[in-house]
Amino acid sequence: MDQNLLERVNPVFNTAKMTVFQLAAAGVGDAASVAEKLNLSFEETQNSATTTVAPEQMTANMILVETRWRTCAAIAEETGCKTLVDLPCGYTPRAKAMAQKGIAYYGLDLPAAIAEAEPAILSLIDEDQRPLVHFCGVDATNGESLKAALKDAEGPLCITTEGLLMYFTDSEVGALCDNIRMLLNEHGGCWVTSDPETTFQYLMTLQPIAGDRFMEIMMQSKTTAEDKSDVNVGGNSLNVSPMGDVAENMKNAMKFLAAHGLKAERMILSEYMPEINSLGKVTPEQAEAIRQNMQKCAYWKITPMDKSVAVDAADLSSESFDVQANVANETLNLCLKGRVDTLTAPNLLALYERIKAEHTLRAVAIDCGELAYISSAGLRVLLIMKKGSPDGVRLTGINETVREILAQTGFDSILDITD
């Protein structure tokens, strides 16, 4: 395929040239070798058609990129997986570092990037270690291309993603999540990514360096990235915005993952961050402030959700009422025992709202085999569940007493009742 055509249809890979140059400037020696082999220049990689990089911006970029490059590698090694999937691999020299440690490396990126990166990086790797290194052009939203690239991969995978999701729309991020879940279900392992909180990490890195100018420089950095990638940056549901209610933004990102069958563990950055060379380029006070700020940031270790996620409802049990709950395939499954009345209905509603806040729910299925009685208060809870569930509420195993209550109140025509 003509390299010019590859570049014209998806220029986002040009942002990876920014990254490898920033790593080189941060003192990562192998990155400097790659940048030299590709004849990359400061002006070409850091400036854009409408922006000129500010000194504070370049410094913050170096620290951010080096931190995520070293920290993601540290977390990946800690997982114990012997196969690392770098998606996207860009032009960074991680292949050499992994091969030296006996870890199989799969560098996946757009074909245009692979065409340039593969020869430059393989030239740095000893002949006896090259069998561990594999490069392949893929589209991260195309599951078949990912499966084909990893058809020979062995053992659990650690998939790393740095600087990718910010360039995706919601539909593209959703497709990527589905594809990664598919790979992890097939191979085992986990997905380690810095991307959900990368905007927040950049803010926490830039503030001590730029002072009052940090917002101006953040917006300029966004413009630079958009100029080079030709896409809008950071506008998807998995990007945790540092603006507004951060806790709510975080919860929404987690819910987006859950909707695609994935769950995340936040790995607090300061607990995994090794020595960062580029922190030597700022004052000791700025470096310490950045280290302290990294206690607020996290990378995410993501794994597939269990097919059935149990929900702890022990605190709701009483002599007259008990409930068991789990979530599977976006359905809340409840098993009710005893009486749902004015005294116990509030507890059932609280349980439902807690679960709905943590999971994407499309339906509620209620086993009424041991439900002795339901009052108007309990019926109101069922109606709330019905309104909040696109696929409705289904009742099974109801006895004659409960069936008569449902008939008298008209709920037998509102709810789906099966014997």
XYZ file of C-alpha atoms in Angstrom, residues 50-389:
340
model
C -0.927 26.733 14.107
C 1.143 26.348 17.305
C 4.707 26.712 18.489
C 5.569 24.676 21.560
C 6.208 26.730 24.715
C 9.177 25.770 26.927
C 6.856 24.824 29.822
C 4.763 22.739 27.432
C 7.795 20.811 26.161
C 9.004 20.139 29.698
C 5.613 18.910 30.863
C 5.274 16.765 27.742
C 8.634 15.133 28.421
C 7.741 14.352 32.026
C 4.280 13.030 31.135
C 5.530 10.814 28.292
C 8.531 9.452 30.190
C 6.398 8.790 33.274
C 3.784 6.809 31.403
C 6.397 4.969 29.310
C 8.344 3.804 32.359
C 5.361 3.283 34.668
C 3.239 1.284 32.217
C 6.246 -0.973 31.653
C 6.718 -1.412 35.408
C 3.044 -2.322 35.919
C 3.112 -4.653 32.897
C 6.131 -6.528 34.246
C 4.468 -6.836 37.649
C 1.519 -8.678 36.064
C 3.846 -11.583 35.286
C 2.518 -11.934 31.716
C 5.196 -13.179 29.337
C 3.590 -11.564 26.286
C 3.257 -7.798 25.995
C 0.946 -6.285 23.378
C 1.837 -2.635 22.754
C -1.230 -0.982 21.231
C -0.282 1.354 19.702
C 3.462 0.757 19.727
C 4.318 3.969 17.896
C 8.045 4.485 17.509
C 9.132 3.842 21.087
C 11.910 1.305 21.758
C 9.917 -0.811 24.241
C 10.452 -3.886 22.044
C 14.157 -3.873 22.902
C 13.568 -3.466 26.639
C 11.041 -6.325 26.715
C 13.111 -8.690 24.554
C 16.104 -8.195 26.834
C 13.930 -9.467 29.695
C 12.690 -12.498 27.769
C 9.183 -11.105 27.249
C 7.531 -11.682 23.870
C 6.634 -8.332 22.335
C 3.869 -7.582 19.836
C 3.983 -4.031 18.493
C 0.648 -3.160 16.860
C -0.129 0.124 15.157
C -1.466 1.646 11.979
C 0.289 0.244 8.885
C 1.828 3.645 8.128
C 3.550 3.716 11.528
C 4.671 0.067 11.382
C 6.262 0.595 7.957
C 8.601 3.205 9.459
C 8.965 1.912 13.013
C 9.698 -1.779 12.426
C 13.023 -1.451 10.569
C 14.226 1.373 12.816
C 13.515 -0.541 16.044
C 14.604 -3.997 14.859
C 18.003 -2.521 13.962
C 18.523 -1.828 17.702
C 17.754 -5.405 18.813
C 20.323 -8.205 19.007
C 19.840 -10.988 16.469
C 19.255 -13.660 19.117
C 16.413 -11.613 20.664
C 14.578 -10.707 17.447
C 12.404 -13.882 17.447
C 10.678 -12.416 20.520
C 9.684 -9.262 18.630
C 6.711 -9.020 16.286
C 5.265 -6.013 14.479
C 1.939 -5.883 12.665
C -0.236 -3.203 11.099
C -3.764 -3.239 12.535
C -6.855 -1.158 13.109
C -7.618 -1.223 16.845
C -11.353 -1.052 16.104
C -11.131 -4.117 13.829
C -11.251 -7.266 15.954
C -10.277 -9.583 13.112
C -7.070 -7.633 12.452
C -6.126 -7.897 16.141
C -6.896 -11.632 16.272
C -4.788 -12.236 13.177
C -1.877 -10.240 14.575
C -1.922 -12.266 17.811
C -2.750 -15.714 16.417
C 0.636 -17.070 17.512
C 0.792 -15.264 20.869
C 1.243 -17.583 23.830
C 0.019 -17.354 27.406
C -1.802 -14.481 29.114
C -1.433 -11.088 27.456
C -0.644 -7.753 29.011
C -2.063 -5.191 26.580
C -0.720 -1.670 27.103
C -2.335 1.463 25.690
C -0.691 4.878 25.973
C -1.871 7.944 24.126
C -4.507 6.217 21.978
C -7.982 6.628 23.446
C -7.903 10.415 23.428
C -8.108 10.339 19.618
C -11.167 8.048 19.497
C -14.881 8.746 19.386
C -17.260 6.885 21.700
C -18.083 4.330 19.012
C -14.387 3.713 18.326
C -13.573 3.370 22.039
C -16.514 1.005 22.413
C -15.257 -1.150 19.541
C -11.768 -1.191 21.070
C -13.163 -2.243 24.456
C -15.133 -5.058 22.836
C -12.048 -6.211 20.948
C -9.828 -6.163 24.018
C -12.437 -8.072 26.017
C -12.500 -10.649 23.211
C -8.695 -11.004 23.278
C -8.549 -11.281 27.069
C -11.332 -13.856 27.133
C -9.415 -15.903 24.576
C -5.853 -15.492 25.891
C -6.236 -14.361 29.499
C -4.344 -11.458 31.025
C -5.160 -7.767 31.445
C -5.188 -4.342 29.827
C -2.991 -1.632 31.384
C -3.671 1.913 30.197
C -2.737 5.428 31.214
C -5.357 6.942 28.916
C -8.525 7.448 31.017
C -6.775 9.867 33.394
C -4.115 11.225 31.041
C -5.703 14.708 30.863
C -5.775 14.853 34.647
C -2.176 13.638 34.859
C -1.082 16.269 32.366
C -2.822 18.990 34.381
C -1.148 17.752 37.591
C 2.231 17.755 35.815
C 1.828 21.123 34.122
C 0.486 23.171 37.055
C 3.735 23.257 39.108
C 5.728 24.132 35.972
C 3.511 26.692 34.250
C 1.829 28.316 37.234
C -0.958 30.677 36.177
C -0.343 29.854 32.505
C -1.203 26.152 32.891
C -4.698 26.395 31.353
C -3.456 28.424 28.393
C -0.740 25.853 27.732
C -3.126 22.917 28.181
C -5.384 24.337 25.497
C -2.386 24.913 23.217
C -1.301 21.279 23.726
C -4.793 20.147 22.744
C -4.637 22.277 19.603
C -1.222 20.853 18.672
C -2.506 17.291 19.032
C -5.605 18.075 16.982
C -3.537 19.733 14.257
C -1.297 16.683 13.933
C -3.996 14.022 14.234
C -6.784 15.843 12.351
C -9.331 14.683 14.970
C -10.992 16.244 18.012
C -9.103 15.190 21.143
C -10.494 13.874 24.407
C -14.191 13.886 23.642
C -15.218 10.354 24.592
C -16.787 8.691 27.626
C -13.621 6.876 28.721
C -11.676 10.130 29.021
C -12.040 11.313 32.634
C -12.302 15.078 32.419
C -10.627 16.990 35.275
C -13.293 19.667 34.915
C -16.549 19.651 36.865
C -17.387 16.721 39.130
C -14.329 14.489 38.722
C -15.806 11.705 40.867
C -18.917 11.637 38.685
C -16.782 11.706 35.526
C -14.791 8.765 36.898
C -17.959 6.829 37.690
C -19.314 7.427 34.190
C -16.081 6.137 32.643
C -16.293 3.009 34.798
C -19.911 2.536 33.712
C -18.835 2.842 30.072
C -16.332 0.034 30.640
C -18.947 -2.070 32.415
C -21.302 -1.651 29.462
C -18.617 -3.377 27.398
C -18.056 -6.172 29.895
C -14.922 -4.759 31.503
C -13.950 -3.603 34.997
C -11.018 -1.465 36.138
C -8.671 -1.279 39.099
C -7.024 2.122 39.613
C -3.254 1.756 40.097
C -2.143 4.897 41.940
C 0.658 6.346 39.844
C 3.022 7.377 42.635
C 3.102 3.789 43.941
C 4.466 2.388 40.660
C 6.418 5.309 39.197
C 10.160 4.573 38.925
C 12.901 7.196 38.687
C 12.016 9.778 36.025
C 15.001 11.408 34.290
C 13.113 14.442 33.043
C 12.170 15.561 36.562
C 15.773 16.733 36.688
C 14.877 19.413 34.150
C 12.696 21.325 36.655
C 13.460 22.829 40.053
C 13.536 20.501 43.082
C 10.397 22.212 44.393
C 8.559 21.640 41.094
C 9.719 18.030 40.937
C 8.470 17.355 44.465
C 5.116 19.002 43.702
C 4.727 16.799 40.625
C 5.569 13.659 42.630
C 2.985 14.638 45.229
C 0.400 15.290 42.518
C 0.955 11.794 41.117
C -0.674 10.445 44.299
C -3.947 11.738 42.839
C -3.544 10.092 39.422
C -3.878 6.474 38.393
C -3.376 4.092 35.519
C -6.081 1.504 35.005
C -5.650 -2.255 35.049
C -8.671 -3.587 33.169
C -9.997 -7.145 33.013
C -13.202 -8.775 31.753
C -16.131 -8.736 34.131
C -17.199 -12.055 35.529
C -20.163 -13.466 33.654
C -22.080 -13.183 36.896
C -21.067 -10.545 39.438
C -22.369 -11.280 42.929
C -23.733 -8.363 44.934
C -23.382 -8.264 48.712
C -26.838 -7.706 50.183
C -26.242 -9.265 53.612
C -26.850 -5.969 55.377
C -30.463 -5.968 54.140
C -31.427 -9.286 55.730
C -33.954 -9.367 58.572
C -36.293 -11.877 60.147
C -39.022 -11.037 57.654
C -36.994 -10.295 54.486
C -33.930 -11.524 52.612
C -32.564 -10.879 49.118
C -29.808 -12.351 46.979
C -28.519 -10.450 43.967
C -26.115 -10.736 41.058
C -25.551 -8.959 37.752
C -25.017 -10.858 34.509
C -25.207 -9.616 30.921
C -26.650 -6.237 31.985
C -29.456 -7.960 33.933
C -29.980 -7.590 37.679
C -31.074 -10.968 39.068
C -32.902 -10.819 42.415
C -34.149 -13.626 44.600
C -36.651 -12.289 47.154
C -37.668 -14.096 50.349
C -40.308 -13.086 52.891
C -42.179 -9.775 52.828
C -41.576 -6.652 50.748
C -43.570 -4.064 52.646
C -43.281 -0.537 54.073
C -40.473 -1.671 56.392
C -38.364 -3.603 53.865
C -39.146 -1.903 50.513
C -36.760 1.051 51.197
C -33.889 -1.421 51.619
C -34.736 -3.105 48.320
C -34.844 0.293 46.566
C -31.494 1.287 48.107
C -29.955 -1.962 46.865
C -31.311 -1.430 43.350
C -30.039 2.147 43.144
C -26.586 1.150 44.449
C -26.289 -1.591 41.845
C -27.573 0.655 39.045
C -24.917 3.242 39.917
C -22.176 0.624 39.596
C -23.413 -1.380 36.600
C -25.173 -0.866 33.301
C -28.594 -2.483 33.666
C -31.081 -3.168 30.897
C -33.376 -5.572 32.727
C -34.373 -6.903 36.141
C -35.286 -10.576 36.689
C -36.907 -11.408 40.041
C -37.296 -14.924 41.424
C -40.433 -14.736 43.623
C -40.418 -18.410 44.635
C -39.994 -17.506 48.316
C -41.741 -14.114 48.239
C -44.645 -14.369 50.713
C -46.158 -10.898 50.340
C -45.683 -7.566 48.575
C -47.400 -4.333 49.612
C -48.052 -1.143 47.649
C -44.656 0.147 48.827
C -42.980 -2.897 47.285
C -44.939 -2.458 44.065
C -43.689 1.118 43.811
C -40.122 -0.222 43.941
C -40.927 -2.624 41.097
C -42.360 0.295 39.117
C -39.155 2.311 39.684
C -37.152 -0.684 38.445
C -39.439 -0.945 35.409
C -38.950 2.730 34.503
C -35.169 2.364 34.836
C -34.893 -0.821 32.728
